[in-house]
XYZ file of C-alpha atoms in Angstrom:
687
model
C 5.638 -43.655 5.804
C 4.577 -41.693 8.715
C 7.684 -39.910 9.123
C 7.675 -38.494 6.095
C 4.164 -38.059 6.084
C 4.264 -36.394 9.505
C 5.729 -32.803 8.005
C 3.261 -33.076 5.234
C -0.003 -33.376 7.083
C 1.310 -30.141 9.269
C 2.179 -27.682 6.787
C -0.559 -28.382 4.545
C -3.333 -28.838 7.400
C -1.650 -25.303 8.741
C -1.999 -23.239 5.210
C -5.720 -24.999 4.568
C -6.256 -23.534 8.205
C -4.524 -19.719 7.369
C -6.611 -19.693 4.040
C -9.729 -20.201 5.299
C -9.182 -17.997 7.900
C -7.602 -15.145 5.723
C -11.164 -15.930 3.239
C -13.525 -14.648 5.964
C -11.361 -11.893 6.972
C -11.526 -10.660 3.295
C -15.121 -11.509 3.023
C -16.113 -8.991 5.424
C -13.601 -6.790 4.169
C -15.127 -3.191 3.750
C -13.583 -3.397 0.675
C -15.773 -6.205 -0.315
C -18.948 -4.160 -1.118
C -21.138 -7.215 -2.391
C -24.009 -9.157 -1.564
C -23.533 -12.948 -1.462
C -25.854 -16.009 -2.165
C -26.033 -19.147 -0.452
C -24.149 -20.885 -3.807
C -21.514 -17.827 -3.660
C -20.719 -18.646 -0.373
C -20.381 -22.603 -1.033
C -18.294 -21.452 -4.188
C -15.899 -19.711 -2.040
C -15.381 -21.696 0.437
C -15.648 -25.710 -1.356
C -13.292 -24.416 -4.091
C -11.066 -22.450 -1.914
C -10.056 -25.099 0.479
C -9.451 -27.820 -2.208
C -7.005 -24.994 -4.141
C -5.344 -24.744 -0.818
C -4.949 -28.134 -0.198
C -3.658 -28.020 -3.996
C -0.807 -25.756 -3.692
C -0.169 -27.073 -0.257
C 0.795 -29.977 -1.938
C 2.992 -27.650 -4.365
C 4.615 -25.832 -1.964
C 5.688 -28.508 -0.230
C 8.071 -29.997 -2.851
C 11.411 -27.962 -1.822
C 10.887 -29.619 2.268
C 10.725 -32.520 0.674
C 13.583 -32.835 -1.523
C 15.024 -31.483 1.902
C 13.908 -35.085 3.905
C 14.640 -37.412 1.162
C 18.166 -36.773 0.822
C 18.695 -37.054 4.768
C 20.736 -40.110 4.796
C 23.539 -41.312 6.719
C 25.140 -43.534 3.985
C 26.923 -40.493 2.466
C 29.361 -40.010 5.355
C 31.048 -43.400 3.733
C 34.221 -43.700 2.071
C 35.224 -43.597 -0.765
C 32.161 -41.384 -1.302
C 32.055 -38.275 1.600
C 35.285 -37.407 -0.214
C 33.368 -36.975 -3.394
C 30.862 -34.954 -2.218
C 33.200 -32.705 -0.193
C 34.749 -32.373 -3.454
C 31.743 -31.598 -5.018
C 31.117 -28.863 -2.675
C 34.594 -26.819 -2.743
C 34.168 -26.798 -6.911
C 30.669 -25.730 -6.822
C 31.749 -22.985 -4.457
C 34.847 -22.484 -6.360
C 32.979 -21.575 -9.502
C 30.495 -19.162 -7.566
C 32.769 -17.225 -6.214
C 35.303 -17.149 -9.040
C 33.840 -17.449 -11.920
C 30.585 -15.323 -13.959
C 28.490 -17.710 -13.649
C 24.941 -18.761 -15.386
C 23.132 -16.869 -12.548
C 24.671 -14.071 -13.136
C 22.679 -13.205 -15.830
C 19.673 -13.125 -13.326
C 20.628 -9.866 -11.454
C 22.243 -9.048 -8.336
C 20.014 -11.269 -5.736
C 20.020 -14.549 -7.422
C 23.693 -14.878 -7.322
C 23.741 -13.847 -3.954
C 20.829 -16.186 -3.080
C 22.630 -18.765 -4.685
C 26.066 -18.347 -3.092
C 24.726 -17.946 0.485
C 22.749 -21.498 -0.379
C 25.219 -23.382 -1.388
C 28.049 -22.028 1.492
C 25.166 -23.141 4.212
C 25.190 -26.464 2.418
C 28.579 -26.980 2.709
C 29.046 -25.477 6.283
C 26.635 -28.285 7.129
C 27.797 -31.374 5.334
C 31.502 -30.372 6.924
C 29.883 -30.330 10.376
C 27.837 -33.234 9.946
C 31.556 -35.197 8.795
C 33.307 -34.270 11.432
C 31.246 -34.594 13.987
C 28.850 -37.889 13.936
C 27.730 -37.241 17.651
C 25.712 -34.155 17.232
C 24.020 -35.378 13.459
C 20.545 -36.302 14.778
C 19.966 -32.789 16.969
C 22.193 -30.693 13.911
C 19.811 -32.111 11.431
C 16.365 -31.531 14.261
C 17.965 -28.210 14.102
C 18.008 -27.635 9.989
C 14.671 -29.648 10.428
C 13.379 -26.707 12.812
C 14.392 -23.727 11.136
C 12.876 -25.518 7.780
C 9.513 -25.602 9.204
C 9.782 -22.526 11.146
C 10.237 -20.849 7.979
C 7.361 -22.184 6.190
C 5.234 -21.373 9.140
C 6.434 -18.010 9.055
C 6.144 -17.510 4.898
C 2.637 -18.884 5.033
C 1.819 -15.951 7.935
C 3.273 -13.407 5.748
C 1.505 -14.327 2.554
C -1.680 -14.038 4.878
C -0.528 -10.210 5.872
C 0.159 -9.717 2.496
C -2.446 -10.964 1.052
C -4.819 -9.020 3.449
C -2.912 -5.514 2.504
C -2.925 -6.134 -1.436
C -6.516 -7.002 -0.896
C -7.460 -3.635 0.787
C -4.972 -2.052 -2.081
C -6.620 -3.131 -5.002
C -10.050 -5.568 -3.752
C -8.111 -8.451 -5.751
C -5.747 -11.058 -5.039
C -2.361 -10.991 -6.456
C -2.309 -10.011 -9.802
C 0.126 -7.845 -12.493
C 0.610 -5.449 -10.123
C 1.892 -7.832 -6.982
C 5.066 -9.143 -10.008
C 5.689 -5.341 -10.226
C 6.269 -5.226 -6.875
C 8.328 -8.440 -6.702
C 10.602 -6.676 -9.608
C 10.447 -2.988 -8.574
C 11.559 -4.501 -4.816
C 13.514 -1.062 -3.717
C 10.227 1.226 -3.866
C 7.733 -1.421 -2.832
C 9.800 -2.131 0.462
C 10.538 1.741 1.218
C 6.526 2.125 0.603
C 5.397 -0.563 3.268
C 8.509 0.833 5.921
C 7.087 4.001 5.695
C 3.338 2.702 5.017
C 3.330 0.136 7.935
C 4.987 -0.264 11.513
C 7.098 -2.825 10.343
C 9.433 -3.867 13.098
C 6.418 -4.259 15.410
C 5.039 -6.374 12.415
C 7.560 -8.490 11.633
C 8.921 -8.873 15.729
C 5.288 -10.363 15.717
C 5.509 -12.352 13.241
C 8.716 -13.733 13.782
C 7.184 -14.301 17.694
C 3.856 -15.561 16.434
C 5.831 -18.322 14.348
C 8.064 -19.359 16.143
C 5.109 -20.151 18.843
C 3.120 -22.388 16.240
C 6.387 -23.965 15.376
C 7.291 -25.261 18.597
C 3.727 -25.908 19.149
C 3.754 -28.218 15.890
C 7.261 -30.179 16.534
C 6.876 -30.321 20.291
C 6.815 -33.992 20.085
C 9.270 -34.884 17.161
C 12.378 -34.621 18.653
C 13.370 -38.127 18.429
C 12.328 -37.603 14.188
C 16.170 -38.394 13.263
C 16.562 -41.342 15.356
C 15.516 -44.166 13.009
C 16.069 -42.989 9.115
C 13.540 -44.442 6.436
C 15.868 -46.447 4.089
C 16.079 -46.367 0.497
C 12.758 -48.301 -0.533
C 10.259 -46.493 1.783
C 12.034 -43.086 0.243
C 11.316 -44.460 -3.163
C 7.785 -45.531 -2.354
C 6.860 -42.431 -0.889
C 8.986 -40.138 -3.790
C 6.230 -41.710 -6.071
C 3.157 -40.883 -4.051
C 4.260 -37.528 -3.543
C 5.416 -36.988 -7.240
C 1.633 -38.343 -8.036
C -0.311 -35.846 -5.469
C 2.009 -33.157 -7.013
C 0.833 -34.322 -10.679
C -3.111 -33.970 -9.544
C -2.500 -31.056 -7.659
C -1.523 -28.561 -10.770
C -4.508 -30.836 -12.632
C -6.636 -29.605 -9.438
C -5.938 -26.197 -9.445
C -6.114 -26.222 -13.422
C -9.477 -27.283 -13.031
C -10.642 -25.322 -10.287
C -9.816 -22.030 -12.568
C -12.421 -22.945 -15.027
C -14.988 -22.775 -12.026
C -14.101 -18.485 -11.452
C -17.174 -17.987 -13.651
C -19.395 -15.946 -11.651
C -20.656 -13.063 -12.148
C -19.916 -11.236 -9.302
C -15.993 -10.205 -9.398
C -15.153 -10.847 -6.051
C -16.820 -14.540 -5.380
C -13.983 -15.066 -8.005
C -10.995 -13.471 -6.067
C -12.076 -15.246 -2.682
C -12.662 -18.659 -4.199
C -8.818 -18.390 -5.728
C -5.507 -18.843 -4.391
C -3.699 -15.614 -4.159
C -0.019 -17.739 -5.051
C -1.639 -19.366 -8.089
C -2.991 -16.220 -9.139
C 0.673 -14.300 -8.801
C 2.473 -17.458 -10.754
C -0.354 -17.126 -13.868
C 0.166 -13.119 -13.763
C 3.867 -13.727 -13.563
C 3.338 -15.922 -16.754
C 1.457 -13.932 -18.677
C 2.366 -10.666 -19.122
C 1.294 -10.304 -22.361
C -1.911 -12.142 -23.907
C -2.427 -12.261 -27.904
C -5.783 -10.871 -28.523
C -6.073 -13.385 -31.796
C -5.166 -16.661 -29.629
C -7.347 -15.615 -26.898
C -10.264 -13.211 -27.779
C -13.412 -12.758 -30.187
C -12.674 -11.903 -33.628
C -14.580 -10.350 -36.846
C -13.228 -11.504 -40.178
C -10.497 -8.388 -40.412
C -11.869 -6.564 -43.124
C -15.180 -5.992 -41.475
C -13.107 -5.038 -38.403
C -11.396 -2.279 -40.423
C -14.867 -1.415 -42.151
C -16.242 -1.004 -38.942
C -13.057 1.175 -37.178
C -13.457 3.547 -40.634
C -17.638 3.827 -40.111
C -16.614 4.893 -36.203
C -13.508 7.501 -36.566
C -14.196 8.138 -40.370
C -10.921 6.844 -41.593
C -9.825 5.266 -44.579
C -8.089 2.706 -42.515
C -6.602 -0.927 -44.133
C -4.224 -3.784 -43.071
C -1.921 -1.616 -44.614
C -2.427 1.911 -43.961
C -3.645 3.378 -40.708
C -2.877 7.572 -41.288
C -6.240 9.863 -40.999
C -5.228 13.221 -42.110
C -6.891 15.729 -40.091
C -7.069 19.369 -41.936
C -8.077 21.985 -39.772
C -8.686 25.376 -41.651
C -7.418 28.086 -39.332
C -3.670 28.299 -38.577
C -1.788 26.170 -36.205
C -1.656 27.617 -32.994
C 2.450 27.415 -31.469
C 0.955 27.477 -27.380
C 3.359 25.394 -24.863
C 1.615 22.471 -23.251
C 1.778 21.478 -20.158
C 0.498 18.236 -19.534
C -0.514 16.905 -15.761
C -0.946 13.378 -15.124
C -2.385 13.256 -11.052
C -1.862 9.876 -9.486
C -4.904 8.336 -8.266
C -7.132 11.746 -8.723
C -10.690 9.637 -8.529
C -13.572 11.682 -10.183
C -15.341 11.208 -6.835
C -12.925 13.545 -4.626
C -13.940 16.372 -6.561
C -16.832 18.779 -5.709
C -18.470 18.647 -9.066
C -19.058 14.800 -8.460
C -20.681 14.932 -4.814
C -17.890 15.385 -2.369
C -18.223 17.518 0.251
C -15.296 16.787 2.117
C -13.372 20.022 0.434
C -10.223 18.190 -0.521
C -10.062 19.428 -4.290
C -10.552 23.482 -4.064
C -8.050 24.355 -6.493
C -8.921 21.757 -9.006
C -13.034 22.629 -8.425
C -11.563 26.308 -9.189
C -9.780 25.320 -12.345
C -12.680 23.098 -13.802
C -14.978 26.378 -13.217
C -12.467 28.562 -14.786
C -11.560 25.487 -17.816
C -12.359 23.058 -20.083
C -13.968 20.604 -17.915
C -14.587 17.086 -18.727
C -17.414 15.674 -16.577
C -18.331 11.868 -17.844
C -14.333 10.986 -18.748
C -13.177 7.196 -18.014
C -9.482 5.757 -17.308
C -8.633 2.942 -19.622
C -7.248 0.923 -16.965
C -5.935 1.184 -13.161
C -2.326 1.859 -13.317
C 0.168 4.736 -13.841
C 1.842 2.866 -17.149
C -2.279 2.606 -18.598
C -3.005 6.466 -17.592
C 0.573 6.923 -19.010
C -0.325 5.020 -22.162
C -3.310 6.380 -23.520
C -2.702 10.111 -22.831
C 0.985 9.351 -24.978
C -0.438 7.053 -27.684
C -3.982 7.627 -27.289
C -4.480 3.851 -28.524
C -7.169 1.403 -26.756
C -5.682 -0.710 -24.053
C -4.308 -3.867 -24.583
C -4.759 -7.070 -22.957
C -2.071 -7.862 -20.828
C 0.926 -5.331 -19.443
C 0.884 -1.845 -20.738
C 3.100 -1.216 -23.702
C 5.089 1.099 -21.831
C 6.095 -2.255 -19.928
C 7.226 -3.792 -23.161
C 9.734 -4.446 -25.302
C 9.967 -2.494 -28.805
C 7.786 0.349 -27.599
C 10.047 2.854 -29.457
C 9.347 5.277 -31.891
C 5.682 5.280 -31.606
C 3.490 7.798 -32.889
C 2.639 9.581 -29.935
C 1.975 13.244 -28.686
C 5.199 14.006 -27.931
C 6.501 12.893 -31.776
C 3.380 15.433 -32.892
C 5.176 18.401 -30.969
C 8.831 17.619 -31.460
C 7.884 17.925 -35.380
C 6.633 20.933 -34.512
C 9.829 22.033 -33.203
C 8.627 21.725 -29.020
C 11.175 20.809 -26.794
C 9.565 17.816 -25.743
C 10.043 16.998 -21.458
C 8.569 14.263 -18.637
C 9.239 15.194 -15.472
C 8.762 12.448 -12.657
C 9.412 12.680 -8.954
C 10.687 9.148 -8.722
C 13.284 7.574 -10.037
C 12.118 7.089 -13.675
C 13.489 3.228 -14.252
C 10.185 2.459 -11.727
C 7.683 1.035 -14.597
C 10.253 1.495 -17.273
C 9.198 5.335 -17.900
C 12.885 6.361 -18.498
C 13.071 3.553 -21.590
C 9.903 4.191 -22.695
C 9.652 8.227 -22.536
C 13.292 8.224 -23.671
C 12.492 6.015 -26.672
C 10.319 8.069 -27.821
C 11.845 11.462 -27.880
C 11.160 12.816 -24.437
C 14.040 14.147 -22.177
C 13.807 12.885 -18.717
C 13.738 14.927 -15.590
C 13.253 12.655 -12.610
C 14.221 12.540 -9.190
C 18.075 11.599 -10.208
C 17.790 15.517 -11.869
C 17.176 17.249 -8.378
C 19.947 18.507 -6.514
C 19.760 18.595 -2.733
C 19.004 21.867 -2.190
C 15.470 21.193 -4.975
C 14.630 18.605 -2.555
C 12.017 19.638 0.846
C 10.665 16.205 1.193
C 10.798 13.091 -0.231
C 9.320 9.610 0.442
C 10.268 6.381 -1.256
C 8.154 7.204 -4.695
C 9.632 10.238 -5.077
C 10.015 13.992 -4.022
C 6.816 15.814 -3.286
C 4.951 17.275 -5.778
C 5.691 21.391 -4.425
C 9.107 19.992 -5.425
C 8.484 18.408 -8.580
C 6.264 21.620 -9.641
C 8.994 24.068 -8.505
C 12.008 22.029 -10.706
C 9.351 22.182 -13.691
C 8.984 26.053 -13.309
C 12.425 26.804 -13.408
C 13.151 24.050 -16.197
C 9.796 26.566 -18.440
C 11.900 29.103 -17.611
C 14.719 27.778 -19.311
C 12.530 26.291 -22.133
C 10.914 30.168 -22.507
C 14.289 32.005 -23.163
C 14.690 29.756 -26.495
C 12.141 30.930 -29.710
C 10.626 27.703 -29.700
C 7.330 26.088 -27.694
C 7.623 23.399 -25.161
C 5.669 20.486 -24.446
C 6.358 19.211 -20.587
C 4.156 16.352 -19.252
C 4.406 15.780 -15.574
C 3.586 12.657 -13.218
C 2.748 13.765 -9.343
C 3.322 10.902 -7.084
C 2.372 12.622 -3.718
C -1.550 10.746 -3.878
C 0.059 7.457 -3.330
C 0.839 4.818 -0.213
C 1.500 6.188 2.586
C 0.656 9.168 1.672
C 3.233 11.221 3.097
C 4.014 15.033 2.487
C 4.927 18.149 4.437
C 3.562 19.211 7.218
C 1.785 22.456 7.651
C 0.802 22.648 4.345
C -3.064 21.114 4.681
C -5.280 21.041 7.432
C -5.054 17.562 7.595
C -1.867 16.266 9.833
C 1.193 14.695 7.811
C 1.259 11.815 10.180
C -2.168 10.749 9.126
C -1.234 8.774 6.059
C -4.084 8.983 5.047
C -6.297 8.881 1.173
C -7.828 11.708 2.362
C -4.710 13.898 3.138
C -1.950 12.747 -0.062
C -4.968 13.809 -2.283
C -5.792 17.179 -0.602
C -1.649 17.940 -0.887
C -1.433 16.718 -4.319
C -4.635 19.681 -5.344
C -2.508 22.193 -3.115
C 0.588 21.605 -4.886
C -1.563 22.002 -7.846
C -2.645 25.292 -6.570
C 0.732 26.613 -6.329
C 2.232 25.319 -9.021
C -0.739 27.374 -11.074
C -0.163 30.403 -9.009
C 3.661 30.680 -9.613
C 3.003 29.643 -13.230
C 0.961 33.417 -13.358
C 3.880 34.692 -12.401
C 5.866 33.916 -15.372
C 6.009 35.396 -18.963
C 4.987 32.356 -20.787
C 2.161 32.318 -18.955
C -0.381 33.333 -21.393
C 0.980 31.407 -23.937
C 0.788 27.937 -22.398
C -2.227 25.700 -21.987
C -2.791 23.686 -19.043
C -3.551 19.860 -19.241
C -4.936 18.520 -15.713
C -6.428 14.509 -16.263
C -6.286 11.436 -13.370
C -4.367 8.334 -14.430
C -6.597 6.062 -12.831
C -8.854 5.672 -10.209
C -7.449 5.521 -5.981
C -9.482 2.009 -6.165
C -10.020 -0.677 -9.226
C -12.248 -3.164 -6.626
C -16.068 -3.555 -7.265
C -18.675 -6.692 -7.367
C -18.199 -5.967 -11.201
C -14.832 -7.205 -12.980
C -15.269 -3.667 -14.783
C -16.697 -1.156 -12.174
C -17.717 1.825 -13.570
C -17.209 3.933 -11.303
C -13.651 3.010 -10.485
C -12.965 4.443 -14.044
C -14.136 7.802 -13.896
C -11.699 10.456 -13.436
C -11.264 14.460 -14.118
C -9.776 16.271 -16.700
C -9.831 19.882 -17.513
C -7.477 21.788 -20.066
C -7.204 25.329 -18.565
C -5.784 28.410 -20.447
C -7.068 31.477 -19.494
C -7.812 34.080 -22.513
C -7.874 31.201 -24.986
C -10.105 28.228 -23.662
C -13.512 29.398 -22.308
C -15.006 27.860 -19.653
C -17.213 25.096 -20.154
C -18.518 21.412 -19.102
C -18.699 18.982 -21.790
C -20.864 16.489 -20.109
C -20.633 14.129 -23.088
C -18.631 10.350 -22.440
C -15.185 10.272 -23.016
C -12.048 8.354 -23.401
C -8.852 8.722 -21.710
C -7.650 8.641 -25.249
C -9.692 11.175 -26.509
C -8.110 13.852 -24.217
C -4.793 14.900 -26.312
C -6.748 14.909 -29.825
C -9.431 17.281 -28.529
C -6.483 19.830 -27.041
C -4.669 19.555 -31.063
C -8.116 20.395 -32.507
C -8.047 23.337 -30.400
C -4.942 24.257 -31.144
C -5.414 23.355 -34.888
C -2.996 21.253 -35.400
C -3.055 19.469 -39.153
C -1.292 15.934 -38.488
C -1.249 12.395 -40.262
C -3.055 10.566 -36.945
C -2.789 7.322 -36.059
C -4.471 7.805 -32.791
C -8.140 5.710 -32.026
C -8.424 9.115 -29.588
C -10.542 11.476 -31.216
C -11.485 15.274 -31.093
C -14.689 15.445 -29.117
C -15.172 18.262 -30.896
C -15.457 17.002 -34.072
C -18.938 17.044 -35.598
C -18.449 13.070 -36.262
C -17.085 12.052 -33.095
C -19.595 9.146 -31.293
C -19.144 8.759 -27.674
C -17.515 5.495 -26.456
C -14.869 4.539 -23.863
C -11.948 1.690 -23.853
C -11.733 0.711 -20.281
C -9.998 -2.218 -19.382
C -7.798 -4.741 -16.573
C -5.230 -6.622 -17.639
C -7.255 -9.499 -19.412
C -10.513 -7.916 -19.383
C -11.354 -5.560 -22.210
C -14.418 -3.301 -22.006
C -15.929 -0.643 -24.159
C -18.993 1.637 -23.140
C -21.428 3.079 -25.747
C -25.046 4.009 -25.217
C -25.134 3.167 -21.765
C -23.900 -0.228 -22.511
C -20.617 -1.584 -21.417
C -19.520 -4.723 -22.945
C -16.834 -7.046 -21.419
C -14.354 -9.004 -23.971
C -12.499 -11.899 -22.195
C -10.403 -14.668 -22.664
C -11.847 -17.824 -24.412
C -13.632 -15.700 -26.785
C -15.940 -14.447 -23.897
C -18.523 -11.839 -24.230
C -20.630 -10.317 -22.222
C -22.912 -7.351 -21.899
C -24.597 -5.173 -18.840
C -26.235 -2.270 -18.719
C -25.843 0.897 -17.043
C -29.231 1.557 -15.036
C -28.627 4.734 -13.295
C -25.008 6.708 -13.165
C -22.258 4.411 -12.846
C -24.864 1.535 -11.443
C -24.566 -1.843 -14.355
C -26.341 -4.809 -14.873
C -25.866 -8.125 -16.227
C -27.557 -7.908 -19.657
C -29.041 -11.568 -20.641
C -28.685 -10.670 -24.129
C -25.700 -8.727 -26.273
C -25.871 -6.064 -28.706
C -24.218 -7.300 -31.272
C -23.550 -3.657 -33.413
C -21.665 -2.987 -30.158
C -19.824 -6.142 -29.532
C -18.477 -5.941 -32.640
C -17.337 -3.018 -32.585
C -15.687 -3.470 -29.603
C -14.125 -6.227 -31.109
C -13.285 -3.953 -34.161
C -11.454 -1.203 -32.050
C -9.185 -3.991 -29.870
C -8.438 -6.666 -32.932
C -7.439 -3.956 -35.430
C -4.660 -1.912 -32.975
C -3.421 -5.450 -32.262
C -3.004 -5.960 -35.802
C -1.249 -2.562 -35.936
C 0.537 -3.607 -33.118
C 1.956 -6.524 -34.126
C 2.696 -5.226 -37.867
C 4.410 -2.159 -36.556
C 1.949 0.297 -37.832
C 2.079 2.823 -34.655
C 6.243 2.811 -34.964
C 7.332 6.503 -37.097
C 10.433 5.874 -38.321
C 13.893 6.477 -37.099
C 14.218 9.904 -36.861
């Protein structure tokens, strides 16, 4: 009993200790900008330790399976030959035939083949050389124990870095990072001194393993019999089931008004598994609803529509002739409003955007729909409320949508999407190609067109110069063009060409990334001004999301406020628009400036229309926000509704009461949009 229990106690105790240390470190991290009460601390550490204990039981399953199958009986005739034949058949199947594992991608079959080869080799060695069985088993035992210690330590460092970046435990972003391993591993290699870190991690893990196992060299002298293994296995299975139940119960205690408390008491691996299994959420199943007819009635009142379950088109008729100007939309990576001088920044990080803001139509109270690039791309392309779970860009069946690109293409525009990285990332190629865009990504660049690149793609200067050349070719044709450019340089590891700005390119700082992107935008405008197509072109600059989304509240408003500028000298007069605006309103407002008449399926509105009612739609993966009249309604799973009152600027205080009229508007927006998505009402006929 003790032999099988000893490694579990060691692994579990170590996991709980490092989990406790991690919570303390995260608690005092600069990102954790909050005050905590005694009850908060009690929940963070008591529930947190219980969560870690539950996870330690579950992750030990692989070690347990290894231990209970250690026996000498399998080397007795004729069983030893049967096992040997089974190994050979399995190896032949894996290496000579297409297997079921091949359907899961190139990495999975390689892992399976390697594992089987190691197990087969180990079995043959133990079969042929009985004298070394005890030593060999101890070496394997030592290695597996070391692997557990190493992975636990590695996870702690990963969680720490993830927290510093996003202010939360693992979520959908971490799942994306697992999927897009090339970009993510490259980003890590370029952002951190990975070789020294890993070397230190390996050395520390070896030393910890030696400390735990220094008195275990005789562990395999007397192997437990079948009865002992059976009893222990029954006990472990009961503990395993109990751990799952414990973790599910503890999730119900993540109910604090302070988001940091909920995150700190949670376990990162549990959060990762939840995010992996819940990439999309059914609004009707998890969120508060209204009778569908009432929801449509409210939507029609807000947006002056005539929508119903069967019809979601609104006729927009302009009285002036349509202007067929070129349009260049630039979505800027992680450009928080707080980086601009207009919003109080004194570091002079964005002199070019500050200049454009004075010379164009500047939106001073705009909010992003989410905190990922795909959310920003979704909002300016589809102009609809954010859906719970993953962005539509990441989902299936997202082609032939009613989009900004569709409207331009219907008017004979050349429609293009520009991205400095490889467009397979975040499913961008599939989404934009499926919606009629021509893709110009890193694979379209010639060698002499790249002066600098990192793992995320070519630098913003190179992307803008590539776009300039493409626009030059476009202008040779009679039809106007619409180009949507996504920048990448203001992203960790924040590397860029040297000698461009007054912040060293070796600093790898957010400030450097912001200032270089701004510099590249300035150069882009300078080059565009030299082109004959410049006077006939409207430029739109908008952030995809903010640089950080961490805050005490689930939806901290200051982490969603973004800059947006419509710039076209001689056409768009300089003006500050100070009313509340959602990111989804930007392109419909541009269409209003161009006097487009069209049948709209957008929730986004022309903010200069007399019927415009200021509101903003803001979301995380599970929380759906609706901001209006200085009140933020937050819809959560389990039909939960909360309200925060905006006291000063973007500061919020939770309200004890709910403004039912605004809450109903919030529900109506998200519920009807989900209905249209589920019933393919936001798609257009295939052309």
